Short mmCIF file of C-alpha atoms in Angstrom, two decimals:
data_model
loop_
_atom_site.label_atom_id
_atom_site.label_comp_id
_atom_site.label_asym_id
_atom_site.label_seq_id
_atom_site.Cartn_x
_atom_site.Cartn_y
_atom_site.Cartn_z
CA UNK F 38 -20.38 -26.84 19.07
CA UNK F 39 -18.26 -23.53 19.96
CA UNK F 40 -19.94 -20.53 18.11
CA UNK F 41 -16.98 -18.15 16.92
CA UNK F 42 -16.45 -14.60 16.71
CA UNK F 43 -13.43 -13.11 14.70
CA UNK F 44 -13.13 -9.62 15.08
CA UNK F 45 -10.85 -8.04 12.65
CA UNK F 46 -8.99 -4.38 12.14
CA UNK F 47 -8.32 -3.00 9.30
CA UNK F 48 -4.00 -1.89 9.13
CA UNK F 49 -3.32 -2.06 12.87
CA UNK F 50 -0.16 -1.94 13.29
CA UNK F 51 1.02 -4.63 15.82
CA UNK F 52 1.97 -2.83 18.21
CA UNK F 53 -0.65 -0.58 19.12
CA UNK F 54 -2.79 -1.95 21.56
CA UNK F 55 -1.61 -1.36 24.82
CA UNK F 56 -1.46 -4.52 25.75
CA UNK F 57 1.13 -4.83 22.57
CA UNK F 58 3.72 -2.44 24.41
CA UNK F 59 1.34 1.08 23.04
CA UNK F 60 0.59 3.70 24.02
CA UNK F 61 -1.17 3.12 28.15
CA UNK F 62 -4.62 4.28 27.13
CA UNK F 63 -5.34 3.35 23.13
CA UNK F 64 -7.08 0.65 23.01
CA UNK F 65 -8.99 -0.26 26.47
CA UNK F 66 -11.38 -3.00 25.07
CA UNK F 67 -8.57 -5.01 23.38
CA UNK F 68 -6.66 -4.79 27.02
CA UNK F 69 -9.64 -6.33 28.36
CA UNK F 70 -9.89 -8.86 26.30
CA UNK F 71 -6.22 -9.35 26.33
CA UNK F 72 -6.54 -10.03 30.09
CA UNK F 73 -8.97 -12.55 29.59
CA UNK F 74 -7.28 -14.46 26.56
CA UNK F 75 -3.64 -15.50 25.48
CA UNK F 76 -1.67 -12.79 23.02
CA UNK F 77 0.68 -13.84 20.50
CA UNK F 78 3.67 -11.48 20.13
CA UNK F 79 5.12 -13.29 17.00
CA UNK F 80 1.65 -13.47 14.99
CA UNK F 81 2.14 -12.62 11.50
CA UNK F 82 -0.22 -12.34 8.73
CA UNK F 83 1.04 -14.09 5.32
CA UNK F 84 0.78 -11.18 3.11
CA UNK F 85 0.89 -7.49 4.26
CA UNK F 86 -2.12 -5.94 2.12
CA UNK F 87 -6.09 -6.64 3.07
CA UNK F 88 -7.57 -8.99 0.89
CA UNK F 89 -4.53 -11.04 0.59
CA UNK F 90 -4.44 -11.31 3.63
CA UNK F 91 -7.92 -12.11 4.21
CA UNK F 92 -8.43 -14.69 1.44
CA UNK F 93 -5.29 -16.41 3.13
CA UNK F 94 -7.14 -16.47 6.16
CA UNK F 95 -10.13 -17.89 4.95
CA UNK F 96 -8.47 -20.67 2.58
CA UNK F 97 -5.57 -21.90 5.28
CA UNK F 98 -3.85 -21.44 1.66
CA UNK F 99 -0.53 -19.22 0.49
CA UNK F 100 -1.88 -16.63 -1.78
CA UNK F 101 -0.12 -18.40 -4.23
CA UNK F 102 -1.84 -21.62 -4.08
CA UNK F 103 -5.35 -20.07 -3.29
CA UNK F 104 -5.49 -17.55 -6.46
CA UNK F 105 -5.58 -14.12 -4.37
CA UNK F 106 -2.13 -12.59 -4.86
CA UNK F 107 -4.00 -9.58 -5.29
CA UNK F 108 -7.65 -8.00 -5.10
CA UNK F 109 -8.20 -11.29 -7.27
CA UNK F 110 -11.10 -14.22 -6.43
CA UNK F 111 -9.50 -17.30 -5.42
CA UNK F 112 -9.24 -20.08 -7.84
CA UNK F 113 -12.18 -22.29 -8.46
CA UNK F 114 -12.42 -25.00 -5.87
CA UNK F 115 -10.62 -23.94 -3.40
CA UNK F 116 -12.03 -24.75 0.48
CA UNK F 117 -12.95 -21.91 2.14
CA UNK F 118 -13.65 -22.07 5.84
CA UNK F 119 -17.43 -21.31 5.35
CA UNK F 120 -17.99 -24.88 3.48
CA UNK F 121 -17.10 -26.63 6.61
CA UNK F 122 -19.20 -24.42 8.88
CA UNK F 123 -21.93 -24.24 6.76
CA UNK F 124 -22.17 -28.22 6.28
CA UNK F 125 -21.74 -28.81 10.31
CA UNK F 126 -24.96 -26.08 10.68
CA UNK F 127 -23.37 -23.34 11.05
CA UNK F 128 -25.27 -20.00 10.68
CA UNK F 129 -22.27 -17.28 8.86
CA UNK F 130 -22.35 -13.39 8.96
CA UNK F 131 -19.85 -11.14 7.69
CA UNK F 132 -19.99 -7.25 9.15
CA UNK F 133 -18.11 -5.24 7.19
CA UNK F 134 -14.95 -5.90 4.23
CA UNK F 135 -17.80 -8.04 2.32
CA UNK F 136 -16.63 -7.47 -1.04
CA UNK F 137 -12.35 -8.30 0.11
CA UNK F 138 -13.55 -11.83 -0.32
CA UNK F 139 -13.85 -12.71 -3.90
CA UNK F 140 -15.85 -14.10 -5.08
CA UNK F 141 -18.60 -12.89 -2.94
CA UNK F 142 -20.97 -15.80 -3.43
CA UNK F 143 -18.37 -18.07 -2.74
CA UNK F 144 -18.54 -17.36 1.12
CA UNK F 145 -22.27 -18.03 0.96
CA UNK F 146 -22.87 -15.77 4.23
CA UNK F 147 -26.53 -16.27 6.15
CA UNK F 148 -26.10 -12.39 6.97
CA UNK F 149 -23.82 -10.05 4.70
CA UNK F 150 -23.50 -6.15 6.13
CA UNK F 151 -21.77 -3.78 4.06
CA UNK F 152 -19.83 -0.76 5.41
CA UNK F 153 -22.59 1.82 3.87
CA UNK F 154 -24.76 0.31 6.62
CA UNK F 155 -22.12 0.44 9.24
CA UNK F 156 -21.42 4.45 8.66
CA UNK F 157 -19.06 3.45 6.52
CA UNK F 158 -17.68 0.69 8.07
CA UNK F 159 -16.55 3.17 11.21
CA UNK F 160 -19.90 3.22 13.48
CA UNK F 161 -19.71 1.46 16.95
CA UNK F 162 -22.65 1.21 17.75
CA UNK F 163 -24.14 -0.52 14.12
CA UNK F 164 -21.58 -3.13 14.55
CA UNK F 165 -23.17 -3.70 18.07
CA UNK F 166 -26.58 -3.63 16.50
CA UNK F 167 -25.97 -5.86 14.01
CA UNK F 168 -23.81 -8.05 15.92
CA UNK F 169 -26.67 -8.40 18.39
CA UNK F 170 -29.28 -9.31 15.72
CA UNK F 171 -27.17 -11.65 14.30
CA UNK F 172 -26.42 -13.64 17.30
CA UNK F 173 -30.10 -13.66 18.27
CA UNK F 174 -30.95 -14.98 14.94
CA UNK F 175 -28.95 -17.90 15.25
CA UNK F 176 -29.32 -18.67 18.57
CA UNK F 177 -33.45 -18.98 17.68
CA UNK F 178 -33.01 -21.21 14.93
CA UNK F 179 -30.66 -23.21 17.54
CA UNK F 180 -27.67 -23.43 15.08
CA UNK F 181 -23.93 -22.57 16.01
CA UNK F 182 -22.71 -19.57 14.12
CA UNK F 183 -19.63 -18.21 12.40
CA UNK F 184 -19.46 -13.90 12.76
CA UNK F 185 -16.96 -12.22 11.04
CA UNK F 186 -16.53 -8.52 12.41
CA UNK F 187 -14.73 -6.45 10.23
CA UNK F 188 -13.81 -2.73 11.44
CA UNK F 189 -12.50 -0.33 8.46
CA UNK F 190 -10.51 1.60 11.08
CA UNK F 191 -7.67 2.44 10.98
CA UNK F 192 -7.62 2.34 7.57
CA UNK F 193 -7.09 5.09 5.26
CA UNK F 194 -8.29 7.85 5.66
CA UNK F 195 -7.82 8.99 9.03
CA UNK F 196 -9.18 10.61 11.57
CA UNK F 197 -9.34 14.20 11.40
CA UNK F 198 -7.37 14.05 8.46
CA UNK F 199 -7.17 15.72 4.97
CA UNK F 200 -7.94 13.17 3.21
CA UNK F 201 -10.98 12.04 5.14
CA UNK F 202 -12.45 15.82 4.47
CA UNK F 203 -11.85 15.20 0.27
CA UNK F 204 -13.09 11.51 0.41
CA UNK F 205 -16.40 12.14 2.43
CA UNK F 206 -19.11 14.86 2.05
CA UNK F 207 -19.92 16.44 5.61
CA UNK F 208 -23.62 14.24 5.54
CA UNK F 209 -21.42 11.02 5.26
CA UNK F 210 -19.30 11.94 7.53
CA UNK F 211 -22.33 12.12 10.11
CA UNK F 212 -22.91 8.60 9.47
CA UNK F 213 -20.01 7.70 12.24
CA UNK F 214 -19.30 9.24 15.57
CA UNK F 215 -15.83 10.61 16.59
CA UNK F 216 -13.41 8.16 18.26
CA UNK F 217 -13.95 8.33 21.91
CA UNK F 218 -10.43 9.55 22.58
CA UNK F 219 -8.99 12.06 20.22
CA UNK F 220 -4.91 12.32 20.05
CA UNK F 221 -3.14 15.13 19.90
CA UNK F 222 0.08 15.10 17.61
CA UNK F 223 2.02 16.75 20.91
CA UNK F 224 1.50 13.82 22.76
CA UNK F 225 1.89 10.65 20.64
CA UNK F 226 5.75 8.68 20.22
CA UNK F 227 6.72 7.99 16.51
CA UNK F 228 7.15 4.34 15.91
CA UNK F 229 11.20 3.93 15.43
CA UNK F 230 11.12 2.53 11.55
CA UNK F 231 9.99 6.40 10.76
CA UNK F 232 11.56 9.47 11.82
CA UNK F 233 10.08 11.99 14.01
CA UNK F 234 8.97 14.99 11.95
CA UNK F 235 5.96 16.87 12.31
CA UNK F 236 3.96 15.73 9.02
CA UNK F 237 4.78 12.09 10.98
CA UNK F 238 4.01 13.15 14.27
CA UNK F 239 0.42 14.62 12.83
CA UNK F 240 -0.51 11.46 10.79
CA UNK F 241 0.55 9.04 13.63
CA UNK F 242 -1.93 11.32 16.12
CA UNK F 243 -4.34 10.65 13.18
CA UNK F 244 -3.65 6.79 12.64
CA UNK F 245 -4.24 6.12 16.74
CA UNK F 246 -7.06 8.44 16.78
CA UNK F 247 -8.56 5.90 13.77
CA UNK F 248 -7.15 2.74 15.69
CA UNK F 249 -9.13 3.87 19.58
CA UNK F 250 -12.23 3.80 17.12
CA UNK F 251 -11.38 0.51 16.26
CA UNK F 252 -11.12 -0.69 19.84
CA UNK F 253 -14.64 0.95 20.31
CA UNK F 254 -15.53 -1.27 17.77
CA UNK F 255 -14.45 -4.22 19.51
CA UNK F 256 -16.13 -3.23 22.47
CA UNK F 257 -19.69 -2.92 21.16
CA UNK F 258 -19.08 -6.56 19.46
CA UNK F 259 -18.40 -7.93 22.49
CA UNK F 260 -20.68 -6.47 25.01
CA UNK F 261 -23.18 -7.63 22.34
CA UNK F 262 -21.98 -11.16 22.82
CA UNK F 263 -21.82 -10.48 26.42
CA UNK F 264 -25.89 -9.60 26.34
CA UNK F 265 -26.84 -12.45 24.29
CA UNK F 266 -25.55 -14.85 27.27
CA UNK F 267 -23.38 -16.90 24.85
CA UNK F 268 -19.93 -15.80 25.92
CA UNK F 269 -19.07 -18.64 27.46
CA UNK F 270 -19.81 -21.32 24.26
CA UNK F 271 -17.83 -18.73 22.15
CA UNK F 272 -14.28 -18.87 20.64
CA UNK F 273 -13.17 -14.86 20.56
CA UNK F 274 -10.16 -14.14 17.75
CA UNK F 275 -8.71 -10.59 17.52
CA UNK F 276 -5.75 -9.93 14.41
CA UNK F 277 -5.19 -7.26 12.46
CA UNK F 278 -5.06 -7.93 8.41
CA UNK F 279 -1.52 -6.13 8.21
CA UNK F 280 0.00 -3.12 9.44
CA UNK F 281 -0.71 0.61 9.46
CA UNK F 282 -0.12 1.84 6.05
CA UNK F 283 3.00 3.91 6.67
CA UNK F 284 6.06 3.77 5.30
CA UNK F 285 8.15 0.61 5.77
CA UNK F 286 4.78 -0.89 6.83
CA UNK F 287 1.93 -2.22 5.12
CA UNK F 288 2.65 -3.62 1.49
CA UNK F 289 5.99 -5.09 2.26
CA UNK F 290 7.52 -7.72 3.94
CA UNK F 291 9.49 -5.79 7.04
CA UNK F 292 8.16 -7.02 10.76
CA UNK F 293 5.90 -4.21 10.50
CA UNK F 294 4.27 -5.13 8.07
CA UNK F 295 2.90 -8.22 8.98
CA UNK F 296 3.39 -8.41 13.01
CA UNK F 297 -0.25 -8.36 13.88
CA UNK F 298 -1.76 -7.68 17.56
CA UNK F 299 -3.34 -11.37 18.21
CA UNK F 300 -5.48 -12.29 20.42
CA UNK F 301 -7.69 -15.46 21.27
CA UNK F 302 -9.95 -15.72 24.24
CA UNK F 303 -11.85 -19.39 24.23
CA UNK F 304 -13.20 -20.38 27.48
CA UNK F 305 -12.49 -23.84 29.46
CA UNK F 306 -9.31 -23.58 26.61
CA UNK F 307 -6.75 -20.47 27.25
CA UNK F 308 -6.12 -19.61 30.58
CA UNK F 309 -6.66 -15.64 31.32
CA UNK F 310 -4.25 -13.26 31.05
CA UNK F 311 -1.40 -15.43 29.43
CA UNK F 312 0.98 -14.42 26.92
CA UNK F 313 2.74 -16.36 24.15
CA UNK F 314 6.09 -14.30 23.35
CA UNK F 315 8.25 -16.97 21.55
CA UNK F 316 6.32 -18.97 19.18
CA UNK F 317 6.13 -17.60 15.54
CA UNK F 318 2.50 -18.03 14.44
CA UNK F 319 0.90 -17.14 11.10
CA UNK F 320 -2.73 -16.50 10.33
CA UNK F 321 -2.92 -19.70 8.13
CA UNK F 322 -3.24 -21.51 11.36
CA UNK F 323 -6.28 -19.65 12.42
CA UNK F 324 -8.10 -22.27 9.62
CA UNK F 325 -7.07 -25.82 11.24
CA UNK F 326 -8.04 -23.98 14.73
CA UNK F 327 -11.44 -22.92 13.51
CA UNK F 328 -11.87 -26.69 12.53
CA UNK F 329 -10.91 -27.65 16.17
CA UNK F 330 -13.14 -25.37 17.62
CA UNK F 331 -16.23 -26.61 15.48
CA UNK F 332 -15.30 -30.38 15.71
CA UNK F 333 -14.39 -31.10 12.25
CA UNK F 334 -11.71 -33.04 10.35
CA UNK F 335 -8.88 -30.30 9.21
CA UNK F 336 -8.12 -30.49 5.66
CA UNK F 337 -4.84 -32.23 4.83
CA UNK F 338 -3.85 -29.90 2.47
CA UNK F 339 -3.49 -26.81 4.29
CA UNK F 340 -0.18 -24.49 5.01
CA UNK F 341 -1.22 -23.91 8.39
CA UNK F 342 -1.51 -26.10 11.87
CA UNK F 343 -3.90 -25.99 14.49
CA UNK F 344 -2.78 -23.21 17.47
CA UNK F 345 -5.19 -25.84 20.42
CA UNK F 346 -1.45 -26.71 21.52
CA UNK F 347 -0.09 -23.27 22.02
CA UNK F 348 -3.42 -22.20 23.43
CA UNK F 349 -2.64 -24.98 25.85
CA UNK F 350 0.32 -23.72 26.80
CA UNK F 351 2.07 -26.66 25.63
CA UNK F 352 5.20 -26.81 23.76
CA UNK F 353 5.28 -27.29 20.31
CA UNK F 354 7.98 -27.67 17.49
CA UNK F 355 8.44 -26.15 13.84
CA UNK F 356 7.43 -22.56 15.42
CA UNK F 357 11.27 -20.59 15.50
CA UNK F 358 10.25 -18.93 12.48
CA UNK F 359 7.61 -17.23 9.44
CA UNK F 360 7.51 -17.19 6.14
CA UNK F 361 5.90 -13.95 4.91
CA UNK F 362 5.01 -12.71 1.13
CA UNK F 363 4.25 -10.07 -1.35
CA UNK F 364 2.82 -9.50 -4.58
CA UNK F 365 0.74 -6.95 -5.36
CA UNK F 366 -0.50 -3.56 -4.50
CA UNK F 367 -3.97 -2.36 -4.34
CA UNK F 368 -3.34 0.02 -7.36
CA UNK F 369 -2.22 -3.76 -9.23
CA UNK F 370 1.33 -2.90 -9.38
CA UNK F 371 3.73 -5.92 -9.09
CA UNK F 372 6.55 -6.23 -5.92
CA UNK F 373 7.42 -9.44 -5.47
CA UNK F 374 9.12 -9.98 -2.54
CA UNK F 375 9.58 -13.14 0.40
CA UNK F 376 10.87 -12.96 3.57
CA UNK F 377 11.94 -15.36 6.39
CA UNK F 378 12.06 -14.44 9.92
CA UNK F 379 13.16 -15.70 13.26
CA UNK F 380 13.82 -14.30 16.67
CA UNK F 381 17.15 -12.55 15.99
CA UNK F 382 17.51 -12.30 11.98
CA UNK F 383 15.15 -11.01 9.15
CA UNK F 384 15.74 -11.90 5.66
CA UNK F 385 14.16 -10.34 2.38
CA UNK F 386 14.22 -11.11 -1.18
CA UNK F 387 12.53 -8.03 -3.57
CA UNK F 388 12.68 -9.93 -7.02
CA UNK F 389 11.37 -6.63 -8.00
CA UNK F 390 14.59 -4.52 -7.49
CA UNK F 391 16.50 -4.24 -10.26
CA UNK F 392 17.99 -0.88 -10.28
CA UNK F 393 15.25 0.50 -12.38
CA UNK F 394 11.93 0.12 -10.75
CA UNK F 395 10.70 2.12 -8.14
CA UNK F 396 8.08 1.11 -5.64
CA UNK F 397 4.92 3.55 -5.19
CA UNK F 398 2.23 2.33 -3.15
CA UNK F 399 -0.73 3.51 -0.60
CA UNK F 400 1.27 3.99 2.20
CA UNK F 401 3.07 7.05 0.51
CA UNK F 402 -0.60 8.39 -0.05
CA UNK F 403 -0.38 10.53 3.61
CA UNK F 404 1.52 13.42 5.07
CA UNK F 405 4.68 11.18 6.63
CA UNK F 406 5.84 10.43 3.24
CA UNK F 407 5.74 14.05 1.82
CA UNK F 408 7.53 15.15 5.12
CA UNK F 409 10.16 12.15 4.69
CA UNK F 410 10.85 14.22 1.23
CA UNK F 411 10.98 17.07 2.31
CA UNK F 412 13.19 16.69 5.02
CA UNK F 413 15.55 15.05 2.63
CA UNK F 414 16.30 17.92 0.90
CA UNK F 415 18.55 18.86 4.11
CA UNK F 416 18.96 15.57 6.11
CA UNK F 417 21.00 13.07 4.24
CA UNK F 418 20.03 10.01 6.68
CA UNK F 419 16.39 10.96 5.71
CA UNK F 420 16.95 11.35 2.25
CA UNK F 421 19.30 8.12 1.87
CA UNK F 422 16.06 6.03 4.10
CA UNK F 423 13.41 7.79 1.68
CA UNK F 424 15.81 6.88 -2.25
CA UNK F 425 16.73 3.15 -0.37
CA UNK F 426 12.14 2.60 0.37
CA UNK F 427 11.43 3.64 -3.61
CA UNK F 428 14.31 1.18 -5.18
CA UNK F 429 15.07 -1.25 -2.28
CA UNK F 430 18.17 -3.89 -2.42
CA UNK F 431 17.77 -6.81 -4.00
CA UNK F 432 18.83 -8.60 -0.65
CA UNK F 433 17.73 -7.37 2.78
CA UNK F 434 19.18 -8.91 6.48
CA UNK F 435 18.52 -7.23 9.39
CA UNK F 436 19.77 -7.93 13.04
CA UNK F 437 16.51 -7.85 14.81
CA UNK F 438 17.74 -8.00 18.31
CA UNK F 439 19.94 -4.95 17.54
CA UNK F 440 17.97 -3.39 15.18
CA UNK F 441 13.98 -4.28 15.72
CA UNK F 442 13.27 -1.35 13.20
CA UNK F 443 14.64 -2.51 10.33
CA UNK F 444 17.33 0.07 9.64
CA UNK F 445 20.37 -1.04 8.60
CA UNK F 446 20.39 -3.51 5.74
CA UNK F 447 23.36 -6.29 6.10
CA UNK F 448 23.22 -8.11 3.67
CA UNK F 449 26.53 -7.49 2.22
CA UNK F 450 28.51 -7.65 5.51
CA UNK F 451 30.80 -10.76 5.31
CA UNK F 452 30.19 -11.75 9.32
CA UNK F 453 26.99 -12.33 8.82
CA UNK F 454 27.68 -14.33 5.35
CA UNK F 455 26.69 -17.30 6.84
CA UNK F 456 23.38 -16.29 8.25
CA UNK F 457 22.39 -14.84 4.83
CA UNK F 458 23.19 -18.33 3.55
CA UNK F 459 21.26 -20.15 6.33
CA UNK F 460 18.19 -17.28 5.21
CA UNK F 461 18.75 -18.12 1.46
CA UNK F 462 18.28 -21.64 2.31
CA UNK F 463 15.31 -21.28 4.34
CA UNK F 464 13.67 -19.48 1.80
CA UNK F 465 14.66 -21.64 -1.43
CA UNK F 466 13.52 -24.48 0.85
CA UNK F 467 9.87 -23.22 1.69
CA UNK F 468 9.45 -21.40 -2.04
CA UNK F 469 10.15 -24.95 -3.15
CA UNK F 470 7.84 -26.81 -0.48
CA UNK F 471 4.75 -24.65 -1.60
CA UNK F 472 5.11 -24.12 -5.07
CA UNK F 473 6.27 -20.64 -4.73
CA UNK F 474 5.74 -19.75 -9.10
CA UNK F 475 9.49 -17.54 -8.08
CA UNK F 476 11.54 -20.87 -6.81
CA UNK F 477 13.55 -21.10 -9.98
CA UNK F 478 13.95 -17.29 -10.18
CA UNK F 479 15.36 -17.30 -6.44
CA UNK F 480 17.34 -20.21 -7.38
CA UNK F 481 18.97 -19.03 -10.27
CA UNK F 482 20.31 -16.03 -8.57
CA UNK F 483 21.26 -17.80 -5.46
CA UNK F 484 23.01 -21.24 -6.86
CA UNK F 485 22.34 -24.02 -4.22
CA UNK F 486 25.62 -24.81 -3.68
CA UNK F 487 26.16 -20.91 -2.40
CA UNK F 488 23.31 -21.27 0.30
CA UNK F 489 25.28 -23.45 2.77
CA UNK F 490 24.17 -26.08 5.02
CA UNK F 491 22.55 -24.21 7.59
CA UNK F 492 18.62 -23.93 8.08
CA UNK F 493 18.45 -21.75 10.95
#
C-alpha cells in the first residue's frame, strides 16, 4: 500500500510559490517538488478559514453536512479519513494544527505533535525530527502510514512583525530559527486585490518572509522522507488551507481566498514536471484520492471525486467550475456567503449584507488594513475599496479574465444580466444538491423563474 504524506501551510496565498507565478526565489523546496509532481492552478479549498477548511478535508464533506462551519467538532458519525486508514493498518501522525480537528479523539492519531514541541509550530528542523521518527516507527512495525505535516507559517503573526514581538516573549521566540531568506519591504510586488502603500508593502515583506519559512518546512519533511528510503512507495500532497489573511483574502469567498498552491507528486502515477491549468479542483477530492492511493472502496456519499484521472493526464468532465463557502470567523461572527466560479466569471452571494452589518475579521488585524484607512482619508478609490470590504453588496460578479483581482463588482450591469442569471442558477442548483441550510433563503430572493435557463 502507498504510504502518504500531506504537507500543509497555514494561509498561503496561492500564488506564492514560485512555481505559482511568485516571486523567482520564495519558496525553493515547493519548486522542487513542483518539478517532480503535477500543480493544479484552479485548486480551491471549500471554505477560506483553517479548520473549516481542514475538517472538509478530512470528511470529503461540505462544512455544512460534516458539522464544522466553524471552530466546531464535526457531527457525530461522520467518516473521517483516519477510519479507513486506520482499519487497512495504517499507522497516522499529525505534526502540528492538532487541536483544528475537533474532536481530537476522533482522528485517533498513532503520533500527535503539538506546535509547543515544534517551536511553536515554526521550527524546521523539529518537523524534520519528528517526521523522521515517525516514518521509522512505522516502517519497523511494517505498517503503511498516514503523516499529516502541518506548518503554522505563514500564519499570523509574521515575521519580524509587531505583532509577533506582543504575542511571544523573547525565550519563545528562541524556540524557532529565522526564515532562511529575509524580505525586505523595498523589494517585494503588492498582490493587485490590495493597493500599494507602505503599511502593505511592509506586511507583504512580512507575510513572504513567514511563507520562505514555510517552504523550509517542506524541505526538512521531505529530505526526511528522502533518508528513510521510502520516497518512492509515497504519495506527496502540498495545499494550502486558504489564503494569506489580508484583505479581500482569507475569510471570504473572492479567488484569493480559496485558490490554493497544489501540488501532488506520486511516483509510477504523475509524470514530473506537469501542470494542470484548466481543471477546477476542490480539496474535497483529496478524500476519494487518498482512498485510491490506499486501495480502499471510496465512500458513496462524499462531495468530492477521485483526482487518479487528472493525475493521469486524462480528460475528465464536471471540472469547468467550484463551488466555494463561508460561514464563520474565528472570533464566531456569522458571514454567510457562496460563491460559484469558472474560468472567466465569479459569482458571490453575502446573505450577510444587508445594509447594516459590517464585516470585521482577522485579516484587518495587521498594518495593510490600518494603511487602507488611512489612505482613505485622501484617496477616494481607497476609501470607496476599504467602506465596499466592511458592508459588501449583496450580489458580487466579477469578469475574471479582465479583472483577476476582483475589483469591479458587476453585478448590476445589464450585459452581463444573463451571466448573473446563469451564476444564480448554478448556485440555487448546488445549495439545493447538498443541502445548503440557505437554499430557501437564496431562493426567495432570487425567484426561479428570474435565474434563466443557463448553467454555465
Amino acid at each position: 500500500m502507498t504510504n502518504i504524506l500531506l504537507i500543509t501551510a497555514d494561509d498561503m496565498d496561492g500564488n506564492t510559490p514560485g512555481s505559482f507565478g511568485g516571486p523567482a526565489e520564495a519558496t525553493p523546496n515547493l519548486d522542487r517538488l513542483a518539478m517532480e509532481g503535477m500543480v493544479f492552478r484552479r485548486g480551491h479549498v471549500p471554505a477560506a478559514v483553517c479548520q473549516p477548511s481542514r475538517s472538509a478535508l478530512m470528511t470529503g464533506l461540505w462544512p455544512h453536512r460534516n458539522g464544522a462551519e466553524g471552530f466546531e467538532p464535526i457531527n457525530d458519525r461522520i467518516v473521517v479519513i483516519n477510519d479507513l486508514l486506520k482499519q487497512a493498518g495504517y499507522r497516522l501522525g499529525i505534526l502540528g494544527k492538532v487541536d483544528h480537528l475537533q474532536p481530537v479523539e476522533r482522528f485517533a492519531w498513532d503520533t500527535a505533535v503539538n506546535m509547543r514541541e515544534l517551536g511553536l509550530g515554526r521550527n524546521p528542523a523539529a518537523y524534520g525530527r519528528r517526521a523522521e521518527e515517525f516514518i521509522a516507527e512505522a516502517t519497523g512495525e511494517g505498517r503503511p502510514w498516514f503523516l499529516m505535516a502541518n506548518a503554522h507559517d505563514p500564519h499570523r503573526p509574521f515575521h519580524g512583525s509587531e505583532n509577533e514581538r506582543d504575542k511571544w516573549t523573547s525565550e519563545e521566540r528562541e524556540f524557532y530559527p529565522e526564515p532562511s531568506k529575509v524580505y525586505d519591504a523595498d523589494e517585494v510586488q503588492v498582490p493587485g486585490f490590495l493597493p500599494d502603500l507602505p503599511g502593505v508593502r511592509t506586511e507583504y515583506a512580512q507575510y513572504l518572509s513567514s511563507a520562505r519559512r514555510c517552504d523550509d518546512v517542506v524541505g526538512e519533511v521531505l529530505d526526511a522522507l528522502e533518508r528513510s528510503g521510502a520516497a518512492g512507495e509515497t504519495l506527496v500532497v502540498f495545499l494550502s488551507d486558504n489564503g494569506m489573511a489580508f484583505p479581500f483574502a482569507k475569510a471570504n469567498c473572492y479567488l484569493r481566498s480559496t485558490l490554493t498552491p497544489l501540488i501532488i507528486r506520486w511516483p509510477g502515477v504523475t509524470t514530473p514536471g506537469t501542470s494542470n491549468a484548466d481543471d477546477f479542483v476542490n480539496m474535497l477530492d483529496l478524500f476519494p484520492t487518498f482512498c485510491d492511493a490506499a486501495g480502499l472502496l471510496t465512500p458513496a456519499d462524499l462531495d468530492g471525486s477521485s483526482l487518479v484521472p487528472l493525475l493521469l493526464q486524462r480528460r475528465e468532465e464536471r471540472r469547468e467550475q467550484v463551488f466555494t463557502v463561508f460561514h464563520e470567523t474565528a472570533a464566531k461572527q456569522r458571514y454567510e456567503m457562496r460563491c460559484v466560479q469558472d474560468a472567466r466569471y465569479g459569482y458571490i452571494w453575502n446573505a450577510w449584507a444587508d445594509g447594516q452589518a459590517q464585516y470585521r475579521a482577522e485579516n484587518m488585524f495587521g498594518l495593510s488594513w490600518k494603511a487602507m484607512l488611512a489612505a482613505a482619508e485622501d484617496d477616494a478609490d481607497i476609501r470607496q475599496r476599504a467602506d465596499f470590504y466592511v458592508s459588501r453588496a449583496r450580489e458580487e460578479l466579477y469578469d475574471l479574465a479582465s479583472d483577476p483581482e476582483c475589483l469591479r463588482n458587476r453585478a448590476a450591469e445589464p450585459s452581463l444580466a444573463t451571466v448573473l442569471a446563469a451564476k444564480r442558477n448554478a448556485l440555487a442548483r448546488w445549495m439545493t444538491e447538498t443541502g445548503d441550510p440557505l437554499v430557501a433563503a437564496f431562493d426567495a430572493e432570487v425567484p426561479r423563474e428570474l435565474l434563466g435557463s443557463g448553467d454555465k
